[in-house]
């Protein structure tokens, strides 16, 4: 009797453990990796490669390519096998996310030693091409990615310079009186208050973060989809000082624009006056030129007698209208 009960128990365990719990499915937004006795099923000796890693990091982050189970099912596994499922859907996290502490903003120091608060979000997803790193390579891959992102962001904030103003000022061929140069100088006046530059160039900062974090897929198995740094808040006293500086700069820029417009208007009016004077002079000179050409033509065709006759005939109407004739002595 006892062997029969033992046999039935084994049969029930086998039915539950193998036939019922042996089947599984994978959802559309999931990928799965199967392990046998704790070892993931690998695709031979193929390693994950990523051109965004430099030579040193390529030697450091060498993860094997594992066999990925696509969505569908039911699939079957043996009791000594284990299925590790991960979601590959795109997710987002605030920059302030840190499982070790509560914080409302991420502090960063600018190149002029101002401590400012940075806030925003990042979008990410698990790298399907490097599930080994996400599942087995790093204990807490998301914390590593956030730490890496914050480190790169703080390094960039500490060294950020407005590229537009710097490139214009560095151009030796740019005339000093050109609007581009004056704009660059105005931008340069605010240098030393790099928060202004950071606020004006948030898209450049986000692009830089996305570019620098492309290697996170090869490092930690998490791909960064987008960096959305939306807020840079300095301390209140610094913010008030910045507002005063910006107001003064805008006022100076408005005065410069007004003065430049007045000067351009004066120059335009002067050019018009010169054009009018030149037209009047040409109008007065034109009849004299015409008369000279006529006299020259008469003398050339009829000689001096024809010229004297022409002058006499032209003088008669003038003498008829003249009230008084003055003849100079010796004329």
Coordinates of C-alpha atoms in Angstrom, one line a residue, residues 15-331:
X15 CA 1.7 16.4 -13.2
X16 CA 1.6 19.7 -11.3
X17 CA 5.3 20.5 -11.6
X18 CA 5.9 19.5 -15.2
X19 CA 2.6 19.4 -17.1
X20 CA 0.8 22.3 -15.4
X21 CA 3.7 24.6 -14.4
X22 CA 5.8 23.7 -17.3
X23 CA 3.8 25.8 -19.8
X24 CA 4.2 29.5 -20.1
X25 CA 3.4 32.4 -22.4
X26 CA 5.1 35.6 -23.3
X27 CA 3.1 38.8 -23.6
X28 CA 3.4 41.1 -26.7
X29 CA 5.5 43.7 -24.7
X30 CA 7.7 41.1 -23.1
X31 CA 10.8 39.1 -24.0
X32 CA 12.0 36.1 -22.2
X33 CA 15.3 34.3 -21.6
X34 CA 15.4 30.7 -20.5
X35 CA 18.1 29.3 -18.1
X36 CA 19.0 25.7 -17.6
X37 CA 20.5 25.1 -14.1
X38 CA 21.0 28.9 -13.9
X39 CA 22.8 29.3 -17.2
X40 CA 21.2 31.3 -20.0
X41 CA 20.8 29.8 -23.4
X42 CA 23.5 31.6 -25.5
X43 CA 23.9 32.0 -29.2
X44 CA 27.2 30.3 -29.4
X45 CA 30.2 32.4 -28.6
X46 CA 28.7 35.6 -30.1
X47 CA 29.2 38.7 -28.0
X48 CA 27.3 42.0 -28.0
X49 CA 29.1 44.7 -29.9
X50 CA 28.4 48.4 -29.9
X51 CA 30.3 51.0 -31.9
X52 CA 29.5 53.7 -29.4
X53 CA 31.9 52.1 -26.9
X54 CA 35.5 53.0 -27.1
X55 CA 38.3 50.3 -27.1
X56 CA 38.7 50.2 -23.4
X57 CA 34.9 49.8 -22.7
X58 CA 34.6 47.2 -25.4
X59 CA 37.1 45.0 -23.4
X60 CA 35.2 45.8 -20.2
X61 CA 31.6 45.2 -21.2
X62 CA 31.7 41.8 -23.0
X63 CA 28.2 40.2 -22.7
X64 CA 27.1 37.1 -24.6
X65 CA 24.1 37.2 -27.0
X66 CA 21.4 35.1 -25.5
X67 CA 18.5 33.3 -27.1
X68 CA 15.4 35.6 -26.8
X69 CA 12.0 34.0 -26.6
X70 CA 9.5 36.1 -28.6
X71 CA 5.9 36.9 -27.6
X72 CA 3.5 34.0 -28.0
X73 CA 3.0 30.6 -26.5
X74 CA 2.3 28.4 -24.8
X75 CA 5.9 27.3 -24.5
X76 CA 7.2 24.4 -22.5
X77 CA 10.0 24.2 -20.0
X78 CA 11.5 21.4 -17.9
X79 CA 11.6 21.7 -14.1
X80 CA 15.3 22.5 -14.1
X81 CA 14.7 25.4 -16.4
X82 CA 13.7 28.9 -15.4
X83 CA 12.1 31.6 -17.6
X84 CA 13.1 35.3 -16.9
X85 CA 10.7 37.7 -18.5
X86 CA 11.3 41.4 -18.9
X87 CA 9.1 44.2 -20.3
X88 CA 10.5 46.0 -23.4
X89 CA 7.9 48.8 -23.4
X90 CA 9.2 52.3 -23.2
X91 CA 8.9 53.8 -19.7
X92 CA 9.7 57.1 -18.2
X93 CA 11.2 58.2 -14.9
X94 CA 11.8 61.6 -13.3
X95 CA 15.4 62.7 -12.9
X96 CA 14.8 62.8 -9.2
X97 CA 14.1 59.1 -8.9
X98 CA 16.6 57.5 -6.5
X99 CA 15.6 54.5 -4.4
X100 CA 18.2 55.4 -1.7
X101 CA 16.8 58.9 -0.9
X102 CA 13.9 61.3 -1.4
X103 CA 14.7 64.4 -3.4
X104 CA 12.7 67.0 -5.3
X105 CA 15.5 68.2 -7.6
X106 CA 18.9 67.1 -8.7
X107 CA 21.7 69.5 -7.7
X108 CA 24.4 70.4 -10.2
X109 CA 27.2 73.0 -10.0
X110 CA 27.7 75.4 -13.0
X111 CA 31.1 76.5 -14.2
X112 CA 30.7 79.7 -12.2
X113 CA 30.2 77.7 -9.0
X114 CA 26.4 78.3 -8.7
X115 CA 24.4 75.4 -7.3
X116 CA 21.3 74.9 -9.4
X117 CA 18.4 72.4 -9.4
X118 CA 17.7 70.4 -12.5
X119 CA 14.5 68.5 -13.1
X120 CA 13.0 66.6 -16.0
X121 CA 12.4 63.1 -17.3
X122 CA 14.1 60.3 -19.2
X123 CA 12.5 57.7 -21.4
X124 CA 14.1 54.3 -21.7
X125 CA 13.4 50.7 -22.6
X126 CA 15.2 47.4 -22.0
X127 CA 17.6 46.6 -24.8
X128 CA 16.4 43.5 -26.5
X129 CA 19.8 42.9 -28.1
X130 CA 21.5 42.8 -24.7
X131 CA 19.2 41.1 -22.3
X132 CA 22.1 39.3 -20.6
X133 CA 23.5 42.6 -19.2
X134 CA 20.1 43.6 -17.9
X135 CA 19.2 40.2 -16.3
X136 CA 22.6 38.9 -15.2
X137 CA 25.3 41.5 -15.8
X138 CA 24.2 44.2 -13.3
X139 CA 22.3 43.8 -10.0
X140 CA 20.3 47.0 -10.3
X141 CA 20.6 48.2 -14.0
X142 CA 18.1 51.0 -13.7
X143 CA 20.0 52.6 -10.8
X144 CA 23.3 52.3 -12.7
X145 CA 21.7 54.0 -15.7
X146 CA 20.3 56.9 -13.6
X147 CA 23.6 57.3 -11.8
X148 CA 25.4 57.3 -15.2
X149 CA 23.0 59.8 -16.6
X150 CA 23.2 62.2 -13.6
X151 CA 27.0 62.0 -13.7
X152 CA 27.2 62.9 -17.4
X153 CA 24.7 65.7 -16.9
X154 CA 26.6 67.2 -14.0
X155 CA 29.8 67.1 -15.9
X156 CA 28.1 68.9 -18.9
X157 CA 26.5 71.5 -16.7
X158 CA 29.8 72.2 -15.0
X159 CA 31.5 72.9 -18.4
X160 CA 28.7 74.3 -20.5
X161 CA 29.4 77.3 -22.7
X162 CA 27.0 78.8 -25.2
X163 CA 28.4 77.4 -28.5
X164 CA 26.8 80.1 -30.6
X165 CA 28.4 83.1 -28.9
X166 CA 31.7 81.4 -28.5
X167 CA 31.9 80.5 -32.2
X168 CA 31.0 84.0 -33.3
X169 CA 33.5 85.6 -31.1
X170 CA 36.2 83.2 -32.2
X171 CA 35.6 84.1 -35.9
X172 CA 38.3 86.6 -36.9
X173 CA 36.6 87.4 -40.2
X174 CA 33.4 88.7 -38.6
X175 CA 33.3 92.5 -38.7
X176 CA 33.1 94.1 -35.3
X177 CA 30.2 96.3 -36.3
X178 CA 28.1 93.5 -37.7
X179 CA 24.8 92.6 -35.9
X180 CA 26.1 89.0 -35.4
X181 CA 29.2 90.2 -33.6
X182 CA 27.2 92.7 -31.5
X183 CA 24.8 90.0 -30.6
X184 CA 27.6 87.7 -29.6
X185 CA 29.2 90.4 -27.5
X186 CA 25.8 91.0 -25.8
X187 CA 25.6 87.2 -25.1
X188 CA 29.2 87.2 -23.9
X189 CA 28.4 90.0 -21.4
X190 CA 26.2 87.5 -19.5
X191 CA 29.0 84.9 -19.4
X192 CA 29.8 84.1 -15.8
X193 CA 26.1 83.6 -15.3
X194 CA 26.0 80.3 -17.2
X195 CA 22.5 79.5 -16.0
X196 CA 21.4 81.9 -18.7
X197 CA 23.3 79.9 -21.3
X198 CA 21.9 76.6 -20.0
X199 CA 18.3 77.8 -20.1
X200 CA 18.7 79.1 -23.6
X201 CA 20.3 75.9 -24.9
X202 CA 18.2 73.2 -23.2
X203 CA 17.6 71.4 -26.6
X204 CA 21.4 71.3 -27.1
X205 CA 21.8 69.9 -23.6
X206 CA 19.2 67.2 -24.2
X207 CA 20.8 66.2 -27.5
X208 CA 24.2 66.0 -25.8
X209 CA 22.8 63.7 -23.1
X210 CA 21.1 61.4 -25.7
X211 CA 24.4 61.2 -27.6
X212 CA 26.5 60.5 -24.6
X213 CA 24.1 57.9 -23.2
X214 CA 23.8 55.8 -26.3
X215 CA 26.2 53.3 -24.9
X216 CA 24.0 52.4 -21.9
X217 CA 22.4 49.6 -24.0
X218 CA 25.8 47.9 -24.2
X219 CA 26.8 48.8 -20.6
X220 CA 23.6 48.0 -18.6
X221 CA 21.1 46.6 -21.1
X222 CA 18.9 49.7 -21.0
X223 CA 18.6 52.0 -24.0
X224 CA 17.9 55.7 -23.5
X225 CA 15.1 56.8 -25.7
X226 CA 15.0 60.5 -24.9
X227 CA 16.3 63.0 -22.3
X228 CA 13.9 65.7 -21.4
X229 CA 15.6 68.2 -19.1
X230 CA 12.9 70.8 -18.7
X231 CA 13.8 72.9 -15.7
X232 CA 16.9 74.6 -14.3
X233 CA 16.2 76.5 -11.2
X234 CA 19.0 78.5 -9.4
X235 CA 18.6 79.5 -5.7
X236 CA 16.1 82.4 -5.1
X237 CA 18.7 85.1 -4.5
X238 CA 20.6 84.1 -7.7
X239 CA 17.3 84.0 -9.6
X240 CA 16.5 87.6 -8.5
X241 CA 20.0 88.7 -9.6
X242 CA 19.6 87.0 -12.9
X243 CA 16.2 88.7 -13.5
X244 CA 17.9 92.1 -12.8
X245 CA 20.7 91.3 -15.1
X246 CA 18.4 90.2 -17.9
X247 CA 16.2 93.3 -17.5
X248 CA 19.2 95.6 -17.7
X249 CA 20.6 93.7 -20.7
X250 CA 17.2 93.9 -22.5
X251 CA 17.0 97.6 -21.7
X252 CA 20.5 98.2 -23.1
X253 CA 19.7 96.1 -26.1
X254 CA 16.5 98.1 -26.7
X255 CA 18.5 101.4 -26.4
X256 CA 21.1 100.1 -28.9
X257 CA 18.4 99.1 -31.3
X258 CA 16.7 102.5 -31.1
X259 CA 20.0 104.4 -31.6
X260 CA 20.9 102.2 -34.5
X261 CA 17.5 102.8 -36.1
X262 CA 17.8 106.6 -35.6
X263 CA 21.3 106.5 -37.2
X264 CA 20.1 104.5 -40.1
X265 CA 17.2 106.9 -40.6
X266 CA 19.6 109.9 -40.6
X267 CA 21.9 108.2 -43.1
X268 CA 19.0 107.5 -45.4
X269 CA 17.7 111.0 -45.2
X270 CA 21.2 112.4 -46.0
X271 CA 21.5 110.1 -49.0
X272 CA 18.1 111.3 -50.3
X273 CA 19.2 115.0 -49.8
X274 CA 22.4 114.4 -51.8
X275 CA 20.4 112.7 -54.6
X276 CA 18.0 115.6 -54.8
X277 CA 20.8 118.2 -54.9
X278 CA 22.6 116.1 -57.7
X279 CA 19.3 116.0 -59.7
X280 CA 18.8 119.8 -59.4
X281 CA 22.4 120.5 -60.5
X282 CA 22.0 118.1 -63.4
X283 CA 18.7 119.8 -64.4
X284 CA 20.4 123.2 -64.4
X285 CA 23.5 122.1 -66.3
X286 CA 21.6 120.0 -68.9
X287 CA 20.2 123.1 -70.9
X288 CA 23.7 124.6 -71.0
X289 CA 25.2 121.4 -72.4
X290 CA 22.4 121.3 -75.0
X291 CA 23.0 124.9 -76.0
X292 CA 26.8 124.3 -76.3
X293 CA 26.2 121.3 -78.5
X294 CA 23.8 123.3 -80.7
X295 CA 26.3 126.2 -81.1
X296 CA 29.1 123.8 -81.8
X297 CA 27.0 122.1 -84.5
X298 CA 26.0 125.5 -86.1
X299 CA 29.6 126.6 -86.2
X300 CA 30.7 123.3 -87.6
X301 CA 28.2 123.3 -90.4
X302 CA 27.8 127.1 -91.2
X303 CA 31.0 128.6 -89.9
X304 CA 31.4 131.7 -87.8
X305 CA 29.0 133.8 -89.9
X306 CA 26.2 131.3 -89.3
X307 CA 27.0 131.3 -85.6
X308 CA 26.9 135.2 -85.4
X309 CA 23.6 135.2 -87.3
X310 CA 22.1 132.6 -85.0
X311 CA 23.2 134.6 -81.9
X312 CA 21.8 137.8 -83.3
X313 CA 18.5 136.2 -84.0
X314 CA 18.4 134.7 -80.5
X315 CA 19.3 138.0 -79.0
X316 CA 16.5 140.0 -80.6
X317 CA 13.6 138.5 -78.5
X318 CA 15.7 139.1 -75.4
X319 CA 16.3 142.7 -76.4
X320 CA 12.6 143.2 -77.0
X321 CA 11.8 142.0 -73.5
X322 CA 14.6 143.8 -71.8
X323 CA 13.8 147.0 -69.9
X324 CA 17.4 148.2 -69.4
X325 CA 20.7 147.3 -71.1
X326 CA 24.0 147.8 -69.3
X327 CA 27.1 147.7 -71.4
X328 CA 30.4 147.3 -69.6
X329 CA 33.4 149.3 -70.8
X330 CA 35.9 147.3 -72.8
X331 CA 33.5 144.4 -73.2

